[in-house]
């Protein structure tokens, strides 16, 4: 029963307050006082999320002295970090070990020591249908806890594609719980996968987000969840709530989270909707300031990646009419560098427009350190 909990001295446990004895059940170890635990040889570091190998050098080499009760002091502890691959390759978890554990012990493995949690995740991903069913049986009553756990959420992500039972349970999450989960760093990750796997949940979530968009645009975890909804939408009509929100209230462009959602929408929208959004953006924002704002710059970049010519022509007009505003904008260099990662015709067109600037513009540029640095970088790296 306790096979998985009787670990060797070369491991560190983060459960039962950081201590566990060799060959002893958890309950017996909890009754040991601090001195007894240290005699067993465990070293505990609460803040480090790594599996450690603990090595104690000999007293002779360390010139360790003795205390009055005869115990040694001055021993050096070396902790060697192990990578995830090393943890998984060393002593992999066998399916037989799971069958002998209670539900509570399996849940403890899922959210306890990181090295064991990783092995359990691998078993959930690569194990037999029988072992997947056993793990699901154990964790299903604790889904609310696991979905927000730093390790437990990854176990759910491994189980979801393999278990119709778990998928069915999660796709019926109450609508009133959606925001609390989508706004949670780990809960959002599970929901993003759920959107991909369940058309039923996708429909429920899209309806909830579209009717309460103001609630779901308060943090980036929720933004990533909405982005997953947009990317998995079966047709453009399921994304219509984004342009509708902007048409009804252009002040949405003051919300950085909405602008991040809009940038994702533009990657997927039809050409007619690209024009629709571009007109709305320009009706609310001056063309000269498009690259001053981080998230408006991401919107501009989405347009350019879609080869949407009106945005390119707008930027070229800004270069001609007000080159300083273009070159001094906070995010000009970011946009150009992102375009340079692909063979972008938009980048070539912008570079050609910059080369054609009149001489008086170049005199202004050379007198401005920021503009000069920006242009030097552009021409040295993006030609």
Short mmCIF file of C-alpha atoms in Angstrom, two decimals:
data_model
loop_
_atom_site.label_atom_id
_atom_site.label_comp_id
_atom_site.label_asym_id
_atom_site.label_seq_id
_atom_site.Cartn_x
_atom_site.Cartn_y
_atom_site.Cartn_z
CA UNK A 1 0.00 0.00 0.00
CA UNK A 2 2.75 2.40 0.91
CA UNK A 3 5.24 1.34 -1.73
CA UNK A 4 5.15 4.67 -3.53
CA UNK A 5 5.62 6.58 -0.29
CA UNK A 6 8.68 4.70 0.96
CA UNK A 7 11.32 6.67 -0.92
CA UNK A 8 15.08 6.44 -0.86
CA UNK A 9 17.33 8.96 0.90
CA UNK A 10 18.29 10.43 -2.46
CA UNK A 11 14.88 12.08 -2.86
CA UNK A 12 13.12 14.99 -1.25
CA UNK A 13 9.43 15.05 -0.38
CA UNK A 14 7.32 18.18 -0.23
CA UNK A 15 4.41 16.54 1.53
CA UNK A 16 3.64 16.01 5.24
CA UNK A 17 5.40 19.29 5.95
CA UNK A 18 8.45 18.27 4.01
CA UNK A 19 9.45 15.14 5.86
CA UNK A 20 8.98 11.46 5.27
CA UNK A 21 10.86 8.54 6.78
CA UNK A 22 12.31 5.57 4.98
CA UNK A 23 9.97 2.62 5.08
CA UNK A 24 7.43 4.33 7.34
CA UNK A 25 3.80 5.27 6.55
CA UNK A 26 2.90 8.94 6.44
CA UNK A 27 0.92 8.86 9.68
CA UNK A 28 3.87 7.51 11.67
CA UNK A 29 6.25 10.12 10.31
CA UNK A 30 3.93 12.97 11.28
CA UNK A 31 4.32 11.92 14.92
CA UNK A 32 8.11 12.32 14.83
CA UNK A 33 9.60 15.48 16.28
CA UNK A 34 12.12 17.65 14.46
CA UNK A 35 15.22 15.89 15.81
CA UNK A 36 13.93 12.44 14.92
CA UNK A 37 13.13 13.58 11.38
CA UNK A 38 16.59 15.01 10.89
CA UNK A 39 18.16 11.80 12.14
CA UNK A 40 16.43 9.97 9.31
CA UNK A 41 18.40 12.17 6.92
CA UNK A 42 15.83 14.24 5.07
CA UNK A 43 16.71 17.66 3.84
CA UNK A 44 13.79 19.91 3.00
CA UNK A 45 13.62 23.03 0.91
CA UNK A 46 10.08 24.38 0.77
CA UNK A 47 10.70 26.98 -1.94
CA UNK A 48 12.48 24.84 -4.53
CA UNK A 49 10.19 23.05 -6.96
CA UNK A 50 12.79 20.54 -8.08
CA UNK A 51 13.53 16.91 -7.38
CA UNK A 52 16.81 16.91 -5.50
CA UNK A 53 19.48 14.30 -4.99
CA UNK A 54 20.94 14.78 -1.52
CA UNK A 55 24.61 13.88 -1.06
CA UNK A 56 26.33 14.06 2.33
CA UNK A 57 30.12 14.10 2.30
CA UNK A 58 32.11 12.18 4.87
CA UNK A 59 32.97 13.73 8.27
CA UNK A 60 36.67 13.11 7.69
CA UNK A 61 36.74 15.21 4.54
CA UNK A 62 34.67 17.97 6.05
CA UNK A 63 36.46 18.04 9.39
CA UNK A 64 33.05 17.81 10.99
CA UNK A 65 32.95 18.37 14.73
CA UNK A 66 30.62 16.78 17.24
CA UNK A 67 28.05 18.34 19.51
CA UNK A 68 27.66 17.45 23.18
CA UNK A 69 25.16 14.70 22.43
CA UNK A 70 27.60 13.10 19.99
CA UNK A 71 25.84 14.11 16.76
CA UNK A 72 27.89 15.51 13.93
CA UNK A 73 27.68 19.00 12.54
CA UNK A 74 29.28 20.78 9.64
CA UNK A 75 28.30 18.27 6.97
CA UNK A 76 27.96 19.69 3.50
CA UNK A 77 24.83 19.06 1.49
CA UNK A 78 25.02 19.04 -2.31
CA UNK A 79 21.76 19.29 -4.24
CA UNK A 80 21.84 18.28 -7.85
CA UNK A 81 18.93 19.51 -9.96
CA UNK A 82 17.40 16.98 -12.29
CA UNK A 83 15.59 17.82 -15.50
CA UNK A 84 12.05 16.61 -16.21
CA UNK A 85 13.43 14.00 -18.64
CA UNK A 86 15.82 12.71 -16.01
CA UNK A 87 13.01 12.43 -13.48
CA UNK A 88 10.80 10.54 -15.93
CA UNK A 89 13.52 8.20 -17.14
CA UNK A 90 14.67 7.29 -13.64
CA UNK A 91 12.47 4.68 -12.00
CA UNK A 92 9.27 5.18 -14.07
CA UNK A 93 5.97 4.51 -12.33
CA UNK A 94 4.45 1.09 -13.02
CA UNK A 95 0.74 0.55 -13.58
CA UNK A 96 0.71 -2.07 -10.82
CA UNK A 97 1.70 0.56 -8.28
CA UNK A 98 -1.43 2.59 -9.00
CA UNK A 99 -3.79 -0.35 -8.58
CA UNK A 100 -2.69 -0.79 -4.96
CA UNK A 101 -3.35 2.81 -3.93
CA UNK A 102 -6.46 4.40 -2.51
CA UNK A 103 -8.18 7.35 -4.21
CA UNK A 104 -6.73 9.68 -1.58
CA UNK A 105 -3.20 8.45 -2.23
CA UNK A 106 -3.54 8.90 -6.01
CA UNK A 107 -4.75 12.47 -5.50
CA UNK A 108 -1.80 13.02 -3.18
CA UNK A 109 0.56 11.83 -5.92
CA UNK A 110 -1.09 14.21 -8.41
CA UNK A 111 -0.55 17.34 -6.32
CA UNK A 112 2.30 16.40 -4.00
CA UNK A 113 5.93 15.84 -4.87
CA UNK A 114 6.76 17.14 -8.32
CA UNK A 115 8.82 14.14 -9.48
CA UNK A 116 6.01 11.70 -8.62
CA UNK A 117 3.38 14.00 -10.15
CA UNK A 118 5.36 14.03 -13.42
CA UNK A 119 5.51 10.24 -13.45
CA UNK A 120 1.77 10.01 -12.80
CA UNK A 121 1.15 12.42 -15.69
CA UNK A 122 3.25 10.25 -17.96
CA UNK A 123 1.29 7.20 -16.87
CA UNK A 124 -1.95 9.03 -17.64
CA UNK A 125 -0.63 9.91 -21.10
CA UNK A 126 0.94 6.56 -22.05
CA UNK A 127 -0.66 3.97 -19.76
CA UNK A 128 -3.38 1.44 -20.54
CA UNK A 129 -7.09 2.27 -20.64
CA UNK A 130 -7.48 0.45 -17.35
CA UNK A 131 -4.97 2.62 -15.52
CA UNK A 132 -6.47 5.79 -17.03
CA UNK A 133 -9.88 4.69 -15.78
CA UNK A 134 -8.45 4.04 -12.31
CA UNK A 135 -6.81 7.48 -12.13
CA UNK A 136 -9.99 9.19 -13.36
CA UNK A 137 -12.03 7.35 -10.74
CA UNK A 138 -9.71 8.68 -8.06
CA UNK A 139 -9.45 12.30 -9.20
CA UNK A 140 -13.00 12.93 -10.40
CA UNK A 141 -14.37 13.86 -6.93
CA UNK A 142 -11.45 16.30 -6.52
CA UNK A 143 -11.59 17.97 -9.94
CA UNK A 144 -12.41 21.37 -8.44
CA UNK A 145 -9.16 21.21 -6.51
CA UNK A 146 -6.96 19.71 -9.22
CA UNK A 147 -8.04 22.14 -11.94
CA UNK A 148 -6.45 25.03 -10.02
CA UNK A 149 -3.42 23.14 -8.78
CA UNK A 150 0.04 23.84 -10.31
CA UNK A 151 0.58 20.10 -10.87
CA UNK A 152 -2.96 18.74 -10.82
CA UNK A 153 -4.04 20.79 -13.84
CA UNK A 154 -1.43 19.05 -15.98
CA UNK A 155 -2.74 15.64 -14.95
CA UNK A 156 -6.24 16.67 -16.05
CA UNK A 157 -4.83 17.84 -19.38
CA UNK A 158 -3.28 14.40 -19.92
CA UNK A 159 -6.49 12.61 -18.94
CA UNK A 160 -9.04 14.68 -20.88
CA UNK A 161 -8.21 13.40 -24.39
CA UNK A 162 -8.35 9.81 -23.11
CA UNK A 163 -11.39 9.79 -20.83
CA UNK A 164 -14.94 10.42 -22.05
CA UNK A 165 -16.07 10.24 -18.43
CA UNK A 166 -13.84 13.10 -17.33
CA UNK A 167 -14.63 15.08 -20.47
CA UNK A 168 -18.34 14.72 -19.80
CA UNK A 169 -17.94 15.89 -16.23
CA UNK A 170 -15.92 18.98 -17.13
CA UNK A 171 -17.99 20.09 -20.13
CA UNK A 172 -20.93 20.51 -17.74
CA UNK A 173 -19.14 23.06 -15.57
CA UNK A 174 -21.77 25.54 -14.29
CA UNK A 175 -21.74 28.79 -16.26
CA UNK A 176 -21.38 30.79 -13.05
CA UNK A 177 -18.02 29.09 -12.42
CA UNK A 178 -16.59 29.84 -15.85
CA UNK A 179 -15.06 33.22 -15.04
CA UNK A 180 -13.38 32.12 -11.81
CA UNK A 181 -11.78 29.23 -13.71
CA UNK A 182 -10.89 31.16 -16.86
CA UNK A 183 -9.27 33.93 -14.81
CA UNK A 184 -7.14 31.41 -12.91
CA UNK A 185 -3.70 30.71 -14.37
CA UNK A 186 -4.04 26.93 -14.20
CA UNK A 187 -7.81 26.64 -14.55
CA UNK A 188 -7.63 28.60 -17.80
CA UNK A 189 -5.22 26.06 -19.29
CA UNK A 190 -7.64 23.20 -18.69
CA UNK A 191 -10.54 25.20 -20.16
CA UNK A 192 -8.50 26.01 -23.26
CA UNK A 193 -8.00 22.30 -23.89
CA UNK A 194 -11.65 21.58 -23.12
CA UNK A 195 -12.69 24.07 -25.79
CA UNK A 196 -10.70 22.10 -28.35
CA UNK A 197 -12.14 18.73 -27.32
CA UNK A 198 -15.82 19.50 -26.76
CA UNK A 199 -18.08 21.33 -29.21
CA UNK A 200 -20.77 21.29 -26.51
CA UNK A 201 -18.55 23.16 -24.07
CA UNK A 202 -17.40 25.50 -26.84
CA UNK A 203 -21.01 26.54 -27.45
CA UNK A 204 -21.73 27.03 -23.74
CA UNK A 205 -18.57 29.05 -23.20
CA UNK A 206 -19.06 31.21 -26.31
CA UNK A 207 -22.57 32.10 -25.16
CA UNK A 208 -21.32 33.00 -21.67
CA UNK A 209 -18.41 35.11 -22.92
CA UNK A 210 -20.42 36.98 -25.55
CA UNK A 211 -23.14 37.91 -23.06
CA UNK A 212 -20.69 39.01 -20.34
CA UNK A 213 -17.62 40.13 -22.26
CA UNK A 214 -16.87 42.86 -19.73
CA UNK A 215 -16.35 40.20 -17.05
CA UNK A 216 -14.04 38.07 -19.20
CA UNK A 217 -11.76 40.96 -20.20
CA UNK A 218 -10.18 41.74 -16.86
CA UNK A 219 -7.07 39.56 -16.93
CA UNK A 220 -4.80 37.75 -19.37
CA UNK A 221 -5.69 34.23 -18.28
CA UNK A 222 -9.26 34.92 -19.45
CA UNK A 223 -7.92 36.52 -22.63
CA UNK A 224 -6.09 33.28 -23.50
CA UNK A 225 -9.31 31.38 -22.87
CA UNK A 226 -11.26 33.69 -25.23
CA UNK A 227 -8.50 33.39 -27.83
CA UNK A 228 -8.89 29.61 -27.71
CA UNK A 229 -12.65 30.03 -28.23
CA UNK A 230 -12.01 32.19 -31.31
CA UNK A 231 -9.46 29.80 -32.80
CA UNK A 232 -11.72 26.77 -32.32
CA UNK A 233 -14.88 28.43 -33.61
CA UNK A 234 -16.43 26.29 -36.38
CA UNK A 235 -17.43 29.37 -38.39
CA UNK A 236 -17.05 33.15 -38.37
CA UNK A 237 -20.49 33.74 -36.87
CA UNK A 238 -19.24 32.24 -33.59
CA UNK A 239 -16.71 35.07 -33.40
CA UNK A 240 -19.20 37.82 -34.21
CA UNK A 241 -19.45 38.97 -30.58
CA UNK A 242 -16.02 40.65 -30.90
CA UNK A 243 -16.78 43.13 -33.73
CA UNK A 244 -20.30 43.65 -32.36
CA UNK A 245 -18.91 44.76 -29.03
CA UNK A 246 -16.63 47.28 -30.76
CA UNK A 247 -19.44 48.60 -32.96
CA UNK A 248 -21.69 49.12 -29.95
CA UNK A 249 -19.00 50.82 -27.91
CA UNK A 250 -15.71 51.98 -29.53
CA UNK A 251 -14.33 52.75 -26.05
CA UNK A 252 -13.52 49.04 -25.86
CA UNK A 253 -10.26 50.18 -27.48
CA UNK A 254 -9.29 51.59 -24.07
CA UNK A 255 -9.30 48.07 -22.64
CA UNK A 256 -5.93 46.36 -23.18
CA UNK A 257 -7.41 42.90 -22.62
CA UNK A 258 -10.04 43.47 -25.28
CA UNK A 259 -7.40 44.76 -27.68
CA UNK A 260 -5.44 41.54 -27.15
CA UNK A 261 -8.59 39.57 -27.98
CA UNK A 262 -9.15 41.74 -31.04
CA UNK A 263 -5.63 41.01 -32.30
CA UNK A 264 -6.44 37.29 -32.20
CA UNK A 265 -9.80 37.87 -33.91
CA UNK A 266 -8.07 39.68 -36.78
CA UNK A 267 -5.86 36.64 -37.43
CA UNK A 268 -9.03 34.68 -38.23
CA UNK A 269 -11.56 37.20 -39.57
CA UNK A 270 -12.82 37.39 -43.16
CA UNK A 271 -11.57 40.19 -45.44
CA UNK A 272 -14.86 42.06 -45.09
CA UNK A 273 -14.56 41.98 -41.32
CA UNK A 274 -10.97 43.19 -41.51
CA UNK A 275 -12.22 46.33 -43.26
CA UNK A 276 -15.03 46.61 -40.73
CA UNK A 277 -12.63 46.56 -37.77
CA UNK A 278 -10.11 48.86 -39.45
CA UNK A 279 -12.77 51.52 -40.01
CA UNK A 280 -13.83 51.28 -36.37
CA UNK A 281 -10.24 51.58 -35.13
CA UNK A 282 -9.49 54.64 -37.25
CA UNK A 283 -12.76 56.28 -36.20
CA UNK A 284 -11.56 56.14 -32.60
CA UNK A 285 -7.76 56.46 -32.91
CA UNK A 286 -5.49 58.82 -34.86
CA UNK A 287 -3.32 57.07 -37.42
CA UNK A 288 -0.24 58.88 -36.04
CA UNK A 289 -0.67 57.17 -32.66
CA UNK A 290 -1.28 53.59 -33.78
CA UNK A 291 2.23 52.49 -32.86
CA UNK A 292 2.36 54.37 -29.57
CA UNK A 293 0.21 51.80 -27.79
CA UNK A 294 1.46 48.23 -27.24
CA UNK A 295 -1.85 46.52 -27.96
CA UNK A 296 -2.84 48.76 -30.86
CA UNK A 297 0.55 47.81 -32.31
CA UNK A 298 -0.42 44.14 -32.00
CA UNK A 299 -3.65 44.93 -33.85
CA UNK A 300 -1.66 46.69 -36.60
CA UNK A 301 0.62 43.67 -36.81
CA UNK A 302 -2.35 41.31 -37.18
CA UNK A 303 -3.61 43.42 -40.09
CA UNK A 304 -0.17 43.36 -41.73
CA UNK A 305 0.19 39.60 -41.32
CA UNK A 306 -3.13 39.26 -43.15
CA UNK A 307 -1.74 41.39 -46.02
CA UNK A 308 -4.46 43.96 -45.41
CA UNK A 309 -3.36 46.77 -47.71
CA UNK A 310 -5.27 49.72 -46.14
CA UNK A 311 -3.17 49.45 -42.98
CA UNK A 312 0.04 49.46 -45.01
CA UNK A 313 -1.10 52.53 -46.93
CA UNK A 314 -2.00 54.28 -43.68
CA UNK A 315 1.47 53.68 -42.23
CA UNK A 316 3.12 54.86 -45.44
CA UNK A 317 1.03 58.05 -45.29
CA UNK A 318 2.20 58.62 -41.72
CA UNK A 319 5.83 58.23 -42.81
CA UNK A 320 5.31 60.84 -45.53
CA UNK A 321 3.31 63.35 -43.50
CA UNK A 322 4.88 62.92 -40.09
CA UNK A 323 8.03 60.76 -40.14
CA UNK A 324 8.94 61.77 -36.59
CA UNK A 325 5.73 60.33 -35.18
CA UNK A 326 6.39 57.04 -36.96
CA UNK A 327 10.05 56.72 -36.00
CA UNK A 328 9.61 57.97 -32.44
CA UNK A 329 6.63 55.74 -31.67
CA UNK A 330 7.30 53.33 -28.80
CA UNK A 331 6.52 50.18 -30.76
CA UNK A 332 7.70 50.92 -34.31
CA UNK A 333 10.80 48.81 -33.91
CA UNK A 334 8.75 45.94 -32.43
CA UNK A 335 6.37 45.88 -35.40
CA UNK A 336 9.20 45.99 -37.94
CA UNK A 337 11.15 43.28 -36.14
CA UNK A 338 8.09 41.00 -36.09
CA UNK A 339 7.58 41.57 -39.82
CA UNK A 340 11.23 40.71 -40.44
CA UNK A 341 10.72 37.16 -39.15
CA UNK A 342 8.94 36.31 -42.38
CA UNK A 343 9.59 37.44 -45.91
CA UNK A 344 7.11 40.26 -45.62
CA UNK A 345 6.20 42.41 -48.59
CA UNK A 346 4.77 44.91 -46.09
CA UNK A 347 8.21 45.35 -44.51
CA UNK A 348 9.81 45.91 -47.90
CA UNK A 349 7.19 48.55 -48.74
CA UNK A 350 7.74 50.38 -45.44
CA UNK A 351 11.53 50.28 -45.87
CA UNK A 352 11.22 51.70 -49.37
CA UNK A 353 9.06 54.52 -48.04
CA UNK A 354 11.64 55.30 -45.36
CA UNK A 355 14.44 55.41 -47.93
CA UNK A 356 12.52 57.96 -49.95
CA UNK A 357 12.32 60.48 -47.10
CA UNK A 358 13.53 63.95 -48.14
CA UNK A 359 16.91 65.30 -46.95
CA UNK A 360 15.41 67.65 -44.37
CA UNK A 361 13.74 64.67 -42.71
CA UNK A 362 17.10 62.91 -42.45
CA UNK A 363 18.58 66.00 -40.76
CA UNK A 364 15.78 65.83 -38.19
CA UNK A 365 16.37 62.13 -37.75
CA UNK A 366 20.14 62.50 -37.21
CA UNK A 367 19.51 65.07 -34.46
CA UNK A 368 17.24 62.69 -32.54
CA UNK A 369 19.14 59.89 -30.83
CA UNK A 370 16.11 57.60 -30.50
CA UNK A 371 15.12 57.96 -34.15
CA UNK A 372 18.70 57.50 -35.31
CA UNK A 373 19.11 54.32 -33.26
CA UNK A 374 15.80 52.96 -34.49
CA UNK A 375 16.64 53.55 -38.15
CA UNK A 376 20.16 52.15 -37.76
CA UNK A 377 18.72 48.97 -36.28
CA UNK A 378 16.08 48.70 -38.99
CA UNK A 379 18.49 49.09 -41.88
CA UNK A 380 21.20 46.89 -40.37
CA UNK A 381 18.94 43.95 -39.48
CA UNK A 382 15.93 44.15 -41.75
CA UNK A 383 17.44 44.86 -45.16
#
